[in-house]
Amino acid sequence: MATPDRVSYWNKTRSLMFVMLGLWVFFGYFIHLFAVQLNNIVIFGFPLGFYMAAQGSLIAFVVMLFWFARKQNSIDEEHNVAED
């Protein structure tokens, strides 16, 4: 039987996981569905649709990776399961 602390830990970890999954779907698939419309916006001389396909999504994924690690570490520390 799970203790309330384990349940709380898992709920926070699961919520973070679903947020990350949603962001991954957004930057990995959803943005690219609108590439033609996004090409009307120009950033640094490149159409936004091209920029998001070539670099924007990759940058978002790297930022998400670091953000996830930081958030998960804070959840781990809050529940006294952090690694040294």
PDB file of N, CA, C and O in Angstrom:
ATOM      1  N   MET A   1       0.844  -1.192   0.000  1.00  0.00           N
ATOM      2  CA  MET A   1       0.000   0.000   0.000  1.00  0.00           C
ATOM      3  C   MET A   1       0.884   1.248   0.000  1.00  0.00           C
ATOM      4  O   MET A   1       1.863   1.323   0.737  1.00  0.00           O
ATOM      5  N   ALA A   2       0.534   2.203  -0.817  1.00  0.00           N
ATOM      6  CA  ALA A   2       1.347   3.406  -0.965  1.00  0.00           C
ATOM      7  C   ALA A   2       1.058   4.397   0.157  1.00  0.00           C
ATOM      8  O   ALA A   2      -0.092   4.587   0.555  1.00  0.00           O
ATOM      9  N   THR A   3       2.116   5.021   0.641  1.00  0.00           N
ATOM     10  CA  THR A   3       1.947   6.051   1.654  1.00  0.00           C
ATOM     11  C   THR A   3       1.566   7.351   0.964  1.00  0.00           C
ATOM     12  O   THR A   3       1.819   7.537  -0.230  1.00  0.00           O
ATOM     13  N   PRO A   4       0.961   8.291   1.715  1.00  0.00           N
ATOM     14  CA  PRO A   4       0.569   9.565   1.099  1.00  0.00           C
ATOM     15  C   PRO A   4       1.745  10.311   0.474  1.00  0.00           C
ATOM     16  O   PRO A   4       1.593  10.972  -0.543  1.00  0.00           O
ATOM     17  N   ASP A   5       2.954  10.206   1.086  1.00  0.00           N
ATOM     18  CA  ASP A   5       4.107  10.889   0.527  1.00  0.00           C
ATOM     19  C   ASP A   5       4.480  10.320  -0.835  1.00  0.00           C
ATOM     20  O   ASP A   5       4.817  11.054  -1.752  1.00  0.00           O
ATOM     21  N   ARG A   6       4.405   8.999  -0.974  1.00  0.00           N
ATOM     22  CA  ARG A   6       4.689   8.373  -2.278  1.00  0.00           C
ATOM     23  C   ARG A   6       3.645   8.770  -3.305  1.00  0.00           C
ATOM     24  O   ARG A   6       3.970   8.995  -4.469  1.00  0.00           O
ATOM     25  N   VAL A   7       2.403   8.833  -2.874  1.00  0.00           N
ATOM     26  CA  VAL A   7       1.326   9.230  -3.788  1.00  0.00           C
ATOM     27  C   VAL A   7       1.536  10.668  -4.247  1.00  0.00           C
ATOM     28  O   VAL A   7       1.413  10.986  -5.433  1.00  0.00           O
ATOM     29  N   SER A   8       1.881  11.544  -3.329  1.00  0.00           N
ATOM     30  CA  SER A   8       2.136  12.941  -3.672  1.00  0.00           C
ATOM     31  C   SER A   8       3.325  13.053  -4.634  1.00  0.00           C
ATOM     32  O   SER A   8       3.272  13.809  -5.604  1.00  0.00           O
ATOM     33  N   TYR A   9       4.385  12.295  -4.345  1.00  0.00           N
ATOM     34  CA  TYR A   9       5.566  12.307  -5.207  1.00  0.00           C
ATOM     35  C   TYR A   9       5.204  11.851  -6.623  1.00  0.00           C
ATOM     36  O   TYR A   9       5.571  12.483  -7.607  1.00  0.00           O
ATOM     37  N   TRP A  10       4.485  10.754  -6.713  1.00  0.00           N
ATOM     38  CA  TRP A  10       4.120  10.241  -8.026  1.00  0.00           C
ATOM     39  C   TRP A  10       3.183  11.197  -8.762  1.00  0.00           C
ATOM     40  O   TRP A  10       3.305  11.398  -9.968  1.00  0.00           O
ATOM     41  N   ASN A  11       2.241  11.816  -8.049  1.00  0.00           N
ATOM     42  CA  ASN A  11       1.319  12.763  -8.694  1.00  0.00           C
ATOM     43  C   ASN A  11       2.078  13.947  -9.275  1.00  0.00           C
ATOM     44  O   ASN A  11       1.792  14.388 -10.400  1.00  0.00           O
ATOM     45  N   LYS A  12       3.047  14.472  -8.527  1.00  0.00           N
ATOM     46  CA  LYS A  12       3.820  15.612  -9.038  1.00  0.00           C
ATOM     47  C   LYS A  12       4.704  15.185 -10.213  1.00  0.00           C
ATOM     48  O   LYS A  12       4.811  15.907 -11.198  1.00  0.00           O
ATOM     49  N   THR A  13       5.322  14.013 -10.105  1.00  0.00           N
ATOM     50  CA  THR A  13       6.166  13.523 -11.197  1.00  0.00           C
ATOM     51  C   THR A  13       5.333  13.258 -12.444  1.00  0.00           C
ATOM     52  O   THR A  13       5.729  13.609 -13.559  1.00  0.00           O
ATOM     53  N   ARG A  14       4.172  12.653 -12.265  1.00  0.00           N
ATOM     54  CA  ARG A  14       3.295  12.361 -13.398  1.00  0.00           C
ATOM     55  C   ARG A  14       2.792  13.650 -14.050  1.00  0.00           C
ATOM     56  O   ARG A  14       2.747  13.762 -15.274  1.00  0.00           O
ATOM     57  N   SER A  15       2.441  14.637 -13.237  1.00  0.00           N
ATOM     58  CA  SER A  15       1.983  15.918 -13.793  1.00  0.00           C
ATOM     59  C   SER A  15       3.084  16.568 -14.624  1.00  0.00           C
ATOM     60  O   SER A  15       2.823  17.089 -15.712  1.00  0.00           O
ATOM     61  N   LEU A  16       4.304  16.546 -14.093  1.00  0.00           N
ATOM     62  CA  LEU A  16       5.432  17.110 -14.832  1.00  0.00           C
ATOM     63  C   LEU A  16       5.640  16.350 -16.141  1.00  0.00           C
ATOM     64  O   LEU A  16       5.881  16.949 -17.189  1.00  0.00           O
ATOM     65  N   MET A  17       5.517  15.039 -16.088  1.00  0.00           N
ATOM     66  CA  MET A  17       5.694  14.217 -17.280  1.00  0.00           C
ATOM     67  C   MET A  17       4.653  14.578 -18.352  1.00  0.00           C
ATOM     68  O   MET A  17       4.979  14.717 -19.530  1.00  0.00           O
ATOM     69  N   PHE A  18       3.401  14.762 -17.948  1.00  0.00           N
ATOM     70  CA  PHE A  18       2.365  15.102 -18.921  1.00  0.00           C
ATOM     71  C   PHE A  18       2.555  16.512 -19.497  1.00  0.00           C
ATOM     72  O   PHE A  18       2.281  16.750 -20.676  1.00  0.00           O
ATOM     73  N   VAL A  19       3.030  17.437 -18.675  1.00  0.00           N
ATOM     74  CA  VAL A  19       3.330  18.777 -19.189  1.00  0.00           C
ATOM     75  C   VAL A  19       4.435  18.692 -20.237  1.00  0.00           C
ATOM     76  O   VAL A  19       4.342  19.291 -21.316  1.00  0.00           O
ATOM     77  N   MET A  20       5.473  17.919 -19.934  1.00  0.00           N
ATOM     78  CA  MET A  20       6.577  17.766 -20.882  1.00  0.00           C
ATOM     79  C   MET A  20       6.111  17.073 -22.165  1.00  0.00           C
ATOM     80  O   MET A  20       6.518  17.460 -23.259  1.00  0.00           O
ATOM     81  N   LEU A  21       5.275  16.076 -22.024  1.00  0.00           N
ATOM     82  CA  LEU A  21       4.752  15.384 -23.203  1.00  0.00           C
ATOM     83  C   LEU A  21       3.929  16.341 -24.059  1.00  0.00           C
ATOM     84  O   LEU A  21       4.053  16.357 -25.292  1.00  0.00           O
ATOM     85  N   GLY A  22       3.110  17.172 -23.419  1.00  0.00           N
ATOM     86  CA  GLY A  22       2.318  18.156 -24.155  1.00  0.00           C
ATOM     87  C   GLY A  22       3.195  19.163 -24.885  1.00  0.00           C
ATOM     88  O   GLY A  22       2.941  19.492 -26.051  1.00  0.00           O
ATOM     89  N   LEU A  23       4.238  19.639 -24.217  1.00  0.00           N
ATOM     90  CA  LEU A  23       5.152  20.579 -24.870  1.00  0.00           C
ATOM     91  C   LEU A  23       5.895  19.920 -26.023  1.00  0.00           C
ATOM     92  O   LEU A  23       6.118  20.538 -27.070  1.00  0.00           O
ATOM     93  N   TRP A  24       6.283  18.663 -25.830  1.00  0.00           N
ATOM     94  CA  TRP A  24       6.973  17.926 -26.890  1.00  0.00           C
ATOM     95  C   TRP A  24       6.075  17.799 -28.123  1.00  0.00           C
ATOM     96  O   TRP A  24       6.531  18.020 -29.253  1.00  0.00           O
ATOM     97  N   VAL A  25       4.816  17.435 -27.918  1.00  0.00           N
ATOM     98  CA  VAL A  25       3.870  17.311 -29.047  1.00  0.00           C
ATOM     99  C   VAL A  25       3.685  18.673 -29.710  1.00  0.00           C
ATOM    100  O   VAL A  25       3.667  18.776 -30.941  1.00  0.00           O
ATOM    101  N   PHE A  26       3.565  19.724 -28.907  1.00  0.00           N
ATOM    102  CA  PHE A  26       3.366  21.059 -29.459  1.00  0.00           C
ATOM    103  C   PHE A  26       4.540  21.466 -30.345  1.00  0.00           C
ATOM    104  O   PHE A  26       4.353  21.856 -31.502  1.00  0.00           O
ATOM    105  N   PHE A  27       5.759  21.372 -29.809  1.00  0.00           N
ATOM    106  CA  PHE A  27       6.931  21.811 -30.577  1.00  0.00           C
ATOM    107  C   PHE A  27       7.361  20.802 -31.631  1.00  0.00           C
ATOM    108  O   PHE A  27       7.985  21.166 -32.619  1.00  0.00           O
ATOM    109  N   GLY A  28       7.043  19.547 -31.444  1.00  0.00           N
ATOM    110  CA  GLY A  28       7.464  18.521 -32.398  1.00  0.00           C
ATOM    111  C   GLY A  28       6.512  18.330 -33.559  1.00  0.00           C
ATOM    112  O   GLY A  28       6.945  17.997 -34.663  1.00  0.00           O
ATOM    113  N   TYR A  29       5.215  18.539 -33.315  1.00  0.00           N
ATOM    114  CA  TYR A  29       4.237  18.260 -34.367  1.00  0.00           C
ATOM    115  C   TYR A  29       3.323  19.446 -34.666  1.00  0.00           C
ATOM    116  O   TYR A  29       3.142  19.822 -35.816  1.00  0.00           O
ATOM    117  N   PHE A  30       2.726  20.011 -33.638  1.00  0.00           N
ATOM    118  CA  PHE A  30       1.688  21.018 -33.831  1.00  0.00           C
ATOM    119  C   PHE A  30       2.215  22.245 -34.562  1.00  0.00           C
ATOM    120  O   PHE A  30       1.576  22.739 -35.492  1.00  0.00           O
ATOM    121  N   ILE A  31       3.355  22.754 -34.146  1.00  0.00           N
ATOM    122  CA  ILE A  31       3.943  23.935 -34.801  1.00  0.00           C
ATOM    123  C   ILE A  31       4.164  23.688 -36.289  1.00  0.00           C
ATOM    124  O   ILE A  31       3.903  24.545 -37.120  1.00  0.00           O
ATOM    125  N   HIS A  32       4.599  22.482 -36.637  1.00  0.00           N
ATOM    126  CA  HIS A  32       4.930  22.192 -38.031  1.00  0.00           C
ATOM    127  C   HIS A  32       3.689  22.026 -38.909  1.00  0.00           C
ATOM    128  O   HIS A  32       3.795  22.109 -40.131  1.00  0.00           O
ATOM    129  N   LEU A  33       2.541  21.798 -38.299  1.00  0.00           N
ATOM    130  CA  LEU A  33       1.300  21.743 -39.079  1.00  0.00           C
ATOM    131  C   LEU A  33       0.962  23.101 -39.681  1.00  0.00           C
ATOM    132  O   LEU A  33       0.261  23.176 -40.687  1.00  0.00           O
ATOM    133  N   PHE A  34       1.459  24.157 -39.059  1.00  0.00           N
ATOM    134  CA  PHE A  34       1.154  25.511 -39.513  1.00  0.00           C
ATOM    135  C   PHE A  34       2.371  26.192 -40.132  1.00  0.00           C
ATOM    136  O   PHE A  34       2.495  27.413 -40.119  1.00  0.00           O
ATOM    137  N   ALA A  35       3.275  25.421 -40.698  1.00  0.00           N
ATOM    138  CA  ALA A  35       4.506  25.972 -41.261  1.00  0.00           C
ATOM    139  C   ALA A  35       4.221  26.978 -42.375  1.00  0.00           C
ATOM    140  O   ALA A  35       4.878  28.023 -42.451  1.00  0.00           O
ATOM    141  N   VAL A  36       3.260  26.699 -43.216  1.00  0.00           N
ATOM    142  CA  VAL A  36       2.955  27.616 -44.331  1.00  0.00           C
ATOM    143  C   VAL A  36       2.472  28.954 -43.787  1.00  0.00           C
ATOM    144  O   VAL A  36       2.926  30.015 -44.236  1.00  0.00           O
ATOM    145  N   GLN A  37       1.577  28.928 -42.817  1.00  0.00           N
ATOM    146  CA  GLN A  37       1.081  30.173 -42.230  1.00  0.00           C
ATOM    147  C   GLN A  37       2.176  30.895 -41.449  1.00  0.00           C
ATOM    148  O   GLN A  37       2.236  32.128 -41.448  1.00  0.00           O
ATOM    149  N   LEU A  38       3.048  30.134 -40.788  1.00  0.00           N
ATOM    150  CA  LEU A  38       4.125  30.750 -40.010  1.00  0.00           C
ATOM    151  C   LEU A  38       5.192  31.376 -40.896  1.00  0.00           C
ATOM    152  O   LEU A  38       5.940  32.238 -40.442  1.00  0.00           O
ATOM    153  N   ASN A  39       5.271  30.971 -42.145  1.00  0.00           N
ATOM    154  CA  ASN A  39       6.267  31.536 -43.044  1.00  0.00           C
ATOM    155  C   ASN A  39       6.018  33.001 -43.353  1.00  0.00           C
ATOM    156  O   ASN A  39       6.898  33.682 -43.874  1.00  0.00           O
ATOM    157  N   ASN A  40       4.826  33.520 -43.035  1.00  0.00           N
ATOM    158  CA  ASN A  40       4.532  34.945 -43.221  1.00  0.00           C
ATOM    159  C   ASN A  40       5.236  35.804 -42.172  1.00  0.00           C
ATOM    160  O   ASN A  40       5.366  37.004 -42.345  1.00  0.00           O
ATOM    161  N   ILE A  41       5.684  35.194 -41.084  1.00  0.00           N
ATOM    162  CA  ILE A  41       6.412  35.895 -40.031  1.00  0.00           C
ATOM    163  C   ILE A  41       7.897  35.640 -40.255  1.00  0.00           C
ATOM    164  O   ILE A  41       8.325  34.505 -40.434  1.00  0.00           O
ATOM    165  N   VAL A  42       8.695  36.709 -40.237  1.00  0.00           N
ATOM    166  CA  VAL A  42      10.125  36.593 -40.514  1.00  0.00           C
ATOM    167  C   VAL A  42      10.914  36.901 -39.242  1.00  0.00           C
ATOM    168  O   VAL A  42      10.688  37.916 -38.590  1.00  0.00           O
ATOM    169  N   ILE A  43      11.847  35.995 -38.881  1.00  0.00           N
ATOM    170  CA  ILE A  43      12.729  36.187 -37.730  1.00  0.00           C
ATOM    171  C   ILE A  43      14.166  36.024 -38.213  1.00  0.00           C
ATOM    172  O   ILE A  43      14.511  34.991 -38.804  1.00  0.00           O
ATOM    173  N   PHE A  44      14.987  37.041 -37.966  1.00  0.00           N
ATOM    174  CA  PHE A  44      16.389  37.030 -38.389  1.00  0.00           C
ATOM    175  C   PHE A  44      16.548  36.729 -39.880  1.00  0.00           C
ATOM    176  O   PHE A  44      17.485  36.060 -40.299  1.00  0.00           O
ATOM    177  N   GLY A  45      15.586  37.190 -40.672  1.00  0.00           N
ATOM    178  CA  GLY A  45      15.661  37.008 -42.112  1.00  0.00           C
ATOM    179  C   GLY A  45      15.156  35.667 -42.618  1.00  0.00           C
ATOM    180  O   GLY A  45      15.194  35.407 -43.810  1.00  0.00           O
ATOM    181  N   PHE A  46      14.713  34.802 -41.714  1.00  0.00           N
ATOM    182  CA  PHE A  46      14.189  33.499 -42.107  1.00  0.00           C
ATOM    183  C   PHE A  46      12.705  33.418 -41.793  1.00  0.00           C
ATOM    184  O   PHE A  46      12.259  33.928 -40.772  1.00  0.00           O
ATOM    185  N   PRO A  47      11.932  32.749 -42.650  1.00  0.00           N
ATOM    186  CA  PRO A  47      10.517  32.545 -42.334  1.00  0.00           C
ATOM    187  C   PRO A  47      10.386  31.703 -41.062  1.00  0.00           C
ATOM    188  O   PRO A  47      11.163  30.773 -40.826  1.00  0.00           O
ATOM    189  N   LEU A  48       9.411  32.040 -40.216  1.00  0.00           N
ATOM    190  CA  LEU A  48       9.254  31.363 -38.928  1.00  0.00           C
ATOM    191  C   LEU A  48       9.012  29.867 -39.092  1.00  0.00           C
ATOM    192  O   LEU A  48       9.525  29.068 -38.305  1.00  0.00           O
ATOM    193  N   GLY A  49       8.259  29.460 -40.101  1.00  0.00           N
ATOM    194  CA  GLY A  49       8.030  28.030 -40.323  1.00  0.00           C
ATOM    195  C   GLY A  49       9.332  27.289 -40.578  1.00  0.00           C
ATOM    196  O   GLY A  49       9.578  26.220 -40.027  1.00  0.00           O
ATOM    197  N   PHE A  50      10.193  27.872 -41.407  1.00  0.00           N
ATOM    198  CA  PHE A  50      11.508  27.278 -41.673  1.00  0.00           C
ATOM    199  C   PHE A  50      12.358  27.284 -40.418  1.00  0.00           C
ATOM    200  O   PHE A  50      13.017  26.305 -40.084  1.00  0.00           O
ATOM    201  N   TYR A  51      12.350  28.406 -39.691  1.00  0.00           N
ATOM    202  CA  TYR A  51      13.151  28.532 -38.481  1.00  0.00           C
ATOM    203  C   TYR A  51      12.742  27.488 -37.441  1.00  0.00           C
ATOM    204  O   TYR A  51      13.589  26.833 -36.827  1.00  0.00           O
ATOM    205  N   MET A  52      11.425  27.303 -37.226  1.00  0.00           N
ATOM    206  CA  MET A  52      10.957  26.332 -36.241  1.00  0.00           C
ATOM    207  C   MET A  52      11.326  24.917 -36.656  1.00  0.00           C
ATOM    208  O   MET A  52      11.657  24.088 -35.823  1.00  0.00           O
ATOM    209  N   ALA A  53      11.288  24.622 -37.938  1.00  0.00           N
ATOM    210  CA  ALA A  53      11.638  23.280 -38.404  1.00  0.00           C
ATOM    211  C   ALA A  53      13.141  23.038 -38.292  1.00  0.00           C
ATOM    212  O   ALA A  53      13.573  21.953 -37.919  1.00  0.00           O
ATOM    213  N   ALA A  54      13.940  24.057 -38.609  1.00  0.00           N
ATOM    214  CA  ALA A  54      15.382  23.875 -38.651  1.00  0.00           C
ATOM    215  C   ALA A  54      16.037  23.997 -37.274  1.00  0.00           C
ATOM    216  O   ALA A  54      16.930  23.231 -36.949  1.00  0.00           O
ATOM    217  N   GLN A  55      15.586  24.976 -36.474  1.00  0.00           N
ATOM    218  CA  GLN A  55      16.291  25.223 -35.222  1.00  0.00           C
ATOM    219  C   GLN A  55      15.375  25.487 -34.047  1.00  0.00           C
ATOM    220  O   GLN A  55      15.719  25.135 -32.922  1.00  0.00           O
ATOM    221  N   GLY A  56      14.263  26.091 -34.266  1.00  0.00           N
ATOM    222  CA  GLY A  56      13.402  26.502 -33.159  1.00  0.00           C
ATOM    223  C   GLY A  56      12.948  25.351 -32.290  1.00  0.00           C
ATOM    224  O   GLY A  56      13.009  25.424 -31.054  1.00  0.00           O
ATOM    225  N   SER A  57      12.504  24.280 -32.904  1.00  0.00           N
ATOM    226  CA  SER A  57      12.049  23.122 -32.130  1.00  0.00           C
ATOM    227  C   SER A  57      13.202  22.480 -31.382  1.00  0.00           C
ATOM    228  O   SER A  57      13.046  22.044 -30.241  1.00  0.00           O
ATOM    229  N   LEU A  58      14.368  22.411 -32.003  1.00  0.00           N
ATOM    230  CA  LEU A  58      15.532  21.828 -31.331  1.00  0.00           C
ATOM    231  C   LEU A  58      15.926  22.645 -30.111  1.00  0.00           C
ATOM    232  O   LEU A  58      16.257  22.090 -29.055  1.00  0.00           O
ATOM    233  N   ILE A  59      15.894  23.948 -30.240  1.00  0.00           N
ATOM    234  CA  ILE A  59      16.203  24.814 -29.100  1.00  0.00           C
ATOM    235  C   ILE A  59      15.172  24.611 -28.004  1.00  0.00           C
ATOM    236  O   ILE A  59      15.518  24.511 -26.823  1.00  0.00           O
ATOM    237  N   ALA A  60      13.905  24.533 -28.391  1.00  0.00           N
ATOM    238  CA  ALA A  60      12.850  24.299 -27.403  1.00  0.00           C
ATOM    239  C   ALA A  60      13.057  22.969 -26.690  1.00  0.00           C
ATOM    240  O   ALA A  60      12.878  22.878 -25.464  1.00  0.00           O
ATOM    241  N   PHE A  61      13.462  21.931 -27.403  1.00  0.00           N
ATOM    242  CA  PHE A  61      13.686  20.621 -26.781  1.00  0.00           C
ATOM    243  C   PHE A  61      14.837  20.671 -25.774  1.00  0.00           C
ATOM    244  O   PHE A  61      14.754  20.073 -24.706  1.00  0.00           O
ATOM    245  N   VAL A  62      15.903  21.374 -26.095  1.00  0.00           N
ATOM    246  CA  VAL A  62      17.038  21.480 -25.169  1.00  0.00           C
ATOM    247  C   VAL A  62      16.627  22.262 -23.924  1.00  0.00           C
ATOM    248  O   VAL A  62      16.948  21.868 -22.794  1.00  0.00           O
ATOM    249  N   VAL A  63      15.907  23.360 -24.111  1.00  0.00           N
ATOM    250  CA  VAL A  63      15.414  24.132 -22.964  1.00  0.00           C
ATOM    251  C   VAL A  63      14.488  23.276 -22.114  1.00  0.00           C
ATOM    252  O   VAL A  63      14.578  23.286 -20.880  1.00  0.00           O
ATOM    253  N   MET A  64      13.613  22.503 -22.765  1.00  0.00           N
ATOM    254  CA  MET A  64      12.703  21.622 -22.025  1.00  0.00           C
ATOM    255  C   MET A  64      13.470  20.582 -21.227  1.00  0.00           C
ATOM    256  O   MET A  64      13.083  20.249 -20.098  1.00  0.00           O
ATOM    257  N   LEU A  65      14.548  20.060 -21.780  1.00  0.00           N
ATOM    258  CA  LEU A  65      15.355  19.058 -21.095  1.00  0.00           C
ATOM    259  C   LEU A  65      15.921  19.605 -19.787  1.00  0.00           C
ATOM    260  O   LEU A  65      15.806  18.972 -18.726  1.00  0.00           O
ATOM    261  N   PHE A  66      16.517  20.789 -19.845  1.00  0.00           N
ATOM    262  CA  PHE A  66      17.081  21.391 -18.640  1.00  0.00           C
ATOM    263  C   PHE A  66      15.984  21.774 -17.645  1.00  0.00           C
ATOM    264  O   PHE A  66      16.154  21.619 -16.428  1.00  0.00           O
ATOM    265  N   TRP A  67      14.868  22.299 -18.145  1.00  0.00           N
ATOM    266  CA  TRP A  67      13.754  22.674 -17.272  1.00  0.00           C
ATOM    267  C   TRP A  67      13.198  21.439 -16.572  1.00  0.00           C
ATOM    268  O   TRP A  67      12.942  21.454 -15.367  1.00  0.00           O
ATOM    269  N   PHE A  68      13.041  20.335 -17.306  1.00  0.00           N
ATOM    270  CA  PHE A  68      12.544  19.100 -16.721  1.00  0.00           C
ATOM    271  C   PHE A  68      13.483  18.595 -15.627  1.00  0.00           C
ATOM    272  O   PHE A  68      13.041  18.212 -14.538  1.00  0.00           O
ATOM    273  N   ALA A  69      14.778  18.585 -15.901  1.00  0.00           N
ATOM    274  CA  ALA A  69      15.749  18.100 -14.915  1.00  0.00           C
ATOM    275  C   ALA A  69      15.703  18.945 -13.646  1.00  0.00           C
ATOM    276  O   ALA A  69      15.734  18.412 -12.533  1.00  0.00           O
ATOM    277  N   ARG A  70      15.578  20.250 -13.809  1.00  0.00           N
ATOM    278  CA  ARG A  70      15.514  21.138 -12.645  1.00  0.00           C
ATOM    279  C   ARG A  70      14.240  20.914 -11.839  1.00  0.00           C
ATOM    280  O   ARG A  70      14.282  20.832 -10.608  1.00  0.00           O
ATOM    281  N   LYS A  71      13.109  20.816 -12.528  1.00  0.00           N
ATOM    282  CA  LYS A  71      11.838  20.604 -11.837  1.00  0.00           C
ATOM    283  C   LYS A  71      11.794  19.247 -11.153  1.00  0.00           C
ATOM    284  O   LYS A  71      11.327  19.125 -10.024  1.00  0.00           O
ATOM    285  N   GLN A  72      12.287  18.197 -11.835  1.00  0.00           N
ATOM    286  CA  GLN A  72      12.270  16.870 -11.237  1.00  0.00           C
ATOM    287  C   GLN A  72      13.197  16.820 -10.027  1.00  0.00           C
ATOM    288  O   GLN A  72      12.870  16.189  -9.026  1.00  0.00           O
ATOM    289  N   ASN A  73      14.330  17.501 -10.107  1.00  0.00           N
ATOM    290  CA  ASN A  73      15.239  17.546  -8.965  1.00  0.00           C
ATOM    291  C   ASN A  73      14.577  18.239  -7.773  1.00  0.00           C
ATOM    292  O   ASN A  73      14.736  17.799  -6.633  1.00  0.00           O
ATOM    293  N   SER A  74      13.827  19.302  -8.019  1.00  0.00           N
ATOM    294  CA  SER A  74      13.151  19.987  -6.911  1.00  0.00           C
ATOM    295  C   SER A  74      12.052  19.099  -6.307  1.00  0.00           C
ATOM    296  O   SER A  74      11.857  19.098  -5.092  1.00  0.00           O
ATOM    297  N   ILE A  75      11.366  18.324  -7.136  1.00  0.00           N
ATOM    298  CA  ILE A  75      10.370  17.372  -6.624  1.00  0.00           C
ATOM    299  C   ILE A  75      11.068  16.303  -5.788  1.00  0.00           C
ATOM    300  O   ILE A  75      10.608  15.947  -4.707  1.00  0.00           O
ATOM    301  N   ASP A  76      12.202  15.806  -6.288  1.00  0.00           N
ATOM    302  CA  ASP A  76      12.972  14.798  -5.557  1.00  0.00           C
ATOM    303  C   ASP A  76      13.434  15.329  -4.201  1.00  0.00           C
ATOM    304  O   ASP A  76      13.323  14.640  -3.191  1.00  0.00           O
ATOM    305  N   GLU A  77      13.940  16.558  -4.191  1.00  0.00           N
ATOM    306  CA  GLU A  77      14.403  17.146  -2.929  1.00  0.00           C
ATOM    307  C   GLU A  77      13.255  17.371  -1.963  1.00  0.00           C
ATOM    308  O   GLU A  77      13.403  17.156  -0.758  1.00  0.00           O
ATOM    309  N   GLU A  78      12.119  17.791  -2.480  1.00  0.00           N
ATOM    310  CA  GLU A  78      10.942  18.019  -1.636  1.00  0.00           C
ATOM    311  C   GLU A  78      10.508  16.720  -0.934  1.00  0.00           C
ATOM    312  O   GLU A  78      10.036  16.758   0.196  1.00  0.00           O
ATOM    313  N   HIS A  79      10.676  15.600  -1.591  1.00  0.00           N
ATOM    314  CA  HIS A  79      10.240  14.311  -1.048  1.00  0.00           C
ATOM    315  C   HIS A  79      11.405  13.464  -0.516  1.00  0.00           C
ATOM    316  O   HIS A  79      11.248  12.273  -0.275  1.00  0.00           O
ATOM    317  N   ASN A  80      12.577  14.095  -0.349  1.00  0.00           N
ATOM    318  CA  ASN A  80      13.755  13.459   0.234  1.00  0.00           C
ATOM    319  C   ASN A  80      14.191  12.193  -0.517  1.00  0.00           C
ATOM    320  O   ASN A  80      14.548  11.191   0.100  1.00  0.00           O
ATOM    321  N   VAL A  81      14.154  12.238  -1.820  1.00  0.00           N
ATOM    322  CA  VAL A  81      14.649  11.130  -2.638  1.00  0.00           C
ATOM    323  C   VAL A  81      15.693  11.599  -3.646  1.00  0.00           C
ATOM    324  O   VAL A  81      16.005  10.903  -4.595  1.00  0.00           O
ATOM    325  N   ALA A  82      16.245  12.794  -3.410  1.00  0.00           N
ATOM    326  CA  ALA A  82      17.221  13.361  -4.334  1.00  0.00           C
ATOM    327  C   ALA A  82      18.531  12.586  -4.264  1.00  0.00           C
ATOM    328  O   ALA A  82      18.902  12.071  -3.213  1.00  0.00           O
ATOM    329  N   GLU A  83      19.220  12.529  -5.386  1.00  0.00           N
ATOM    330  CA  GLU A  83      20.541  11.905  -5.436  1.00  0.00           C
ATOM    331  C   GLU A  83      21.581  12.903  -4.952  1.00  0.00           C
ATOM    332  O   GLU A  83      21.400  14.101  -5.065  1.00  0.00           O
ATOM    333  N   ASP A  84      22.682  12.386  -4.466  1.00  0.00           N
ATOM    334  CA  ASP A  84      23.755  13.273  -3.978  1.00  0.00           C
ATOM    335  C   ASP A  84      24.484  13.912  -5.114  1.00  0.00           C
ATOM    336  O   ASP A  84      24.655  13.473  -6.166  1.00  0.00           O
TER     337      ASP A  84
END
